mmCIF file of C-alpha atoms in Angstrom:
data_model
loop_
_atom_site.group_PDB
_atom_site.id
_atom_site.type_symbol
_atom_site.label_atom_id
_atom_site.label_comp_id
_atom_site.label_asym_id
_atom_site.label_seq_id
_atom_site.Cartn_x
_atom_site.Cartn_y
_atom_site.Cartn_z
ATOM 1 C CA MET A 1 73.237 39.228 92.755
ATOM 2 C CA ASP A 2 72.096 42.867 92.958
ATOM 3 C CA GLU A 3 68.271 43.268 92.904
ATOM 4 C CA GLN A 4 68.469 46.002 90.233
ATOM 5 C CA ILE A 5 70.446 43.668 87.950
ATOM 6 C CA MET A 6 67.939 40.850 88.554
ATOM 7 C CA ARG A 7 65.148 42.930 86.953
ATOM 8 C CA ARG A 8 67.065 43.639 83.740
ATOM 9 C CA ARG A 9 66.745 41.888 80.392
ATOM 10 C CA VAL A 10 69.544 39.641 79.150
ATOM 11 C CA TYR A 11 70.755 40.055 75.554
ATOM 12 C CA GLY A 12 69.465 37.156 73.468
ATOM 13 C CA ALA A 13 66.515 36.334 75.740
ATOM 14 C CA ASP A 14 63.407 35.416 73.787
ATOM 15 C CA HIS A 15 60.882 38.256 73.621
ATOM 16 C CA ASP A 16 58.152 35.851 74.754
ATOM 17 C CA ASP A 17 60.172 34.648 77.747
ATOM 18 C CA PRO A 18 58.177 35.462 80.906
ATOM 19 C CA ASP A 19 61.486 35.808 82.803
ATOM 20 C CA PRO A 20 64.070 37.412 80.460
ATOM 21 C CA GLY A 21 66.323 38.393 83.350
ATOM 22 C CA PRO A 22 69.585 36.973 84.636
ATOM 23 C CA ARG A 23 69.860 33.383 85.816
ATOM 24 C CA PRO A 24 71.450 32.329 89.115
ATOM 25 C CA GLY A 25 75.016 31.106 88.817
ATOM 26 C CA ARG A 26 75.768 33.128 85.663
ATOM 27 C CA ASP A 27 78.011 36.218 85.310
ATOM 28 C CA TYR A 28 76.797 39.325 83.473
ATOM 29 C CA ALA A 29 78.174 42.585 82.142
ATOM 30 C CA GLU A 30 76.063 45.659 81.398
ATOM 31 C CA LEU A 31 76.050 46.928 77.799
ATOM 32 C CA VAL A 32 76.613 50.685 77.836
ATOM 33 C CA GLY A 33 75.700 52.984 74.940
ATOM 34 C CA GLY A 34 74.663 52.121 71.412
ATOM 35 C CA PRO A 35 71.579 50.210 70.346
ATOM 36 C CA LEU A 36 71.746 47.597 73.124
ATOM 37 C CA ASP A 37 72.270 50.063 75.985
ATOM 38 C CA GLY A 38 71.098 48.716 79.327
ATOM 39 C CA LEU A 39 70.899 45.041 78.365
ATOM 40 C CA LEU A 40 72.954 42.452 80.209
ATOM 41 C CA LEU A 41 75.445 40.216 78.420
ATOM 42 C CA ASP A 42 76.133 36.732 79.774
ATOM 43 C CA VAL A 43 79.926 36.595 80.228
ATOM 44 C CA THR A 44 80.032 33.351 82.203
ATOM 45 C CA GLY A 45 83.330 31.585 81.579
ATOM 46 C CA ARG A 46 84.846 34.540 79.754
ATOM 47 C CA GLY A 47 87.168 35.402 82.625
ATOM 48 C CA ASP A 48 89.666 38.232 82.467
ATOM 49 C CA ALA A 49 92.066 36.400 80.148
ATOM 50 C CA ASP A 50 91.259 38.703 77.213
ATOM 51 C CA PRO A 51 89.911 41.931 78.696
ATOM 52 C CA ALA A 52 90.391 43.817 75.426
ATOM 53 C CA GLY A 53 88.325 41.305 73.448
ATOM 54 C CA ALA A 54 85.304 42.895 71.816
ATOM 55 C CA VAL A 55 82.114 41.046 70.931
ATOM 56 C CA ALA A 56 79.890 41.570 67.871
ATOM 57 C CA LEU A 57 76.244 41.199 68.884
ATOM 58 C CA SER A 58 73.495 40.766 66.311
ATOM 59 C CA THR A 59 70.878 43.505 66.354
ATOM 60 C CA GLU A 60 68.194 44.822 64.038
ATOM 61 C CA ILE A 61 68.162 48.249 65.677
ATOM 62 C CA GLY A 62 71.712 49.341 64.883
ATOM 63 C CA ARG A 63 72.965 51.481 62.014
ATOM 64 C CA TYR A 64 72.876 48.578 59.531
ATOM 65 C CA GLY A 65 69.403 47.243 60.413
ATOM 66 C CA PRO A 66 68.591 43.532 60.111
ATOM 67 C CA GLY A 67 71.762 41.477 59.814
ATOM 68 C CA GLY A 68 73.875 44.185 61.459
ATOM 69 C CA HIS A 69 75.985 43.920 64.579
ATOM 70 C CA ALA A 70 76.831 46.203 67.483
ATOM 71 C CA LEU A 71 80.418 45.992 68.763
ATOM 72 C CA TYR A 72 80.991 46.110 72.519
ATOM 73 C CA GLY A 73 84.190 45.740 74.516
ATOM 74 C CA PRO A 74 85.059 45.557 78.210
ATOM 75 C CA ARG A 75 85.598 48.936 79.857
ATOM 76 C CA PRO A 76 89.211 49.268 81.058
ATOM 77 C CA GLY A 77 89.264 48.776 84.810
ATOM 78 C CA ASP A 78 85.584 47.716 84.927
ATOM 79 C CA PRO A 79 84.984 44.347 83.202
ATOM 80 C CA ARG A 80 81.353 44.398 84.400
ATOM 81 C CA ARG A 81 80.593 47.094 81.788
ATOM 82 C CA PHE A 82 81.001 46.659 78.038
ATOM 83 C CA ASP A 83 81.101 49.946 76.131
ATOM 84 C CA TRP A 84 79.684 50.387 72.638
ATOM 85 C CA GLN A 85 82.426 50.729 70.025
ATOM 86 C CA GLY A 86 80.274 51.121 66.906
ATOM 87 C CA ASP A 87 78.156 49.157 64.456
ATOM 88 C CA THR A 88 79.183 46.876 61.624
ATOM 89 C CA PRO A 89 77.268 45.163 58.801
#
């Protein structure tokens, strides 16, 4: 795994976790844009079966505040990057 990726925080990691980075043997995609820009999303087991499938990720820092979600979907031609598609309540 790339050293730069190893130093990045994984979405959903506990804020008190002394090692919030990626774990060996897992697959990750980078979140690009929006409130979760730069975080890594664990996509282990997702495969390329549904490359258009978006995910709604809980976040308190999006447009809708606590209880809101940020929508991200795989970038066409680059499934290792999920682009921000907007926020939803």
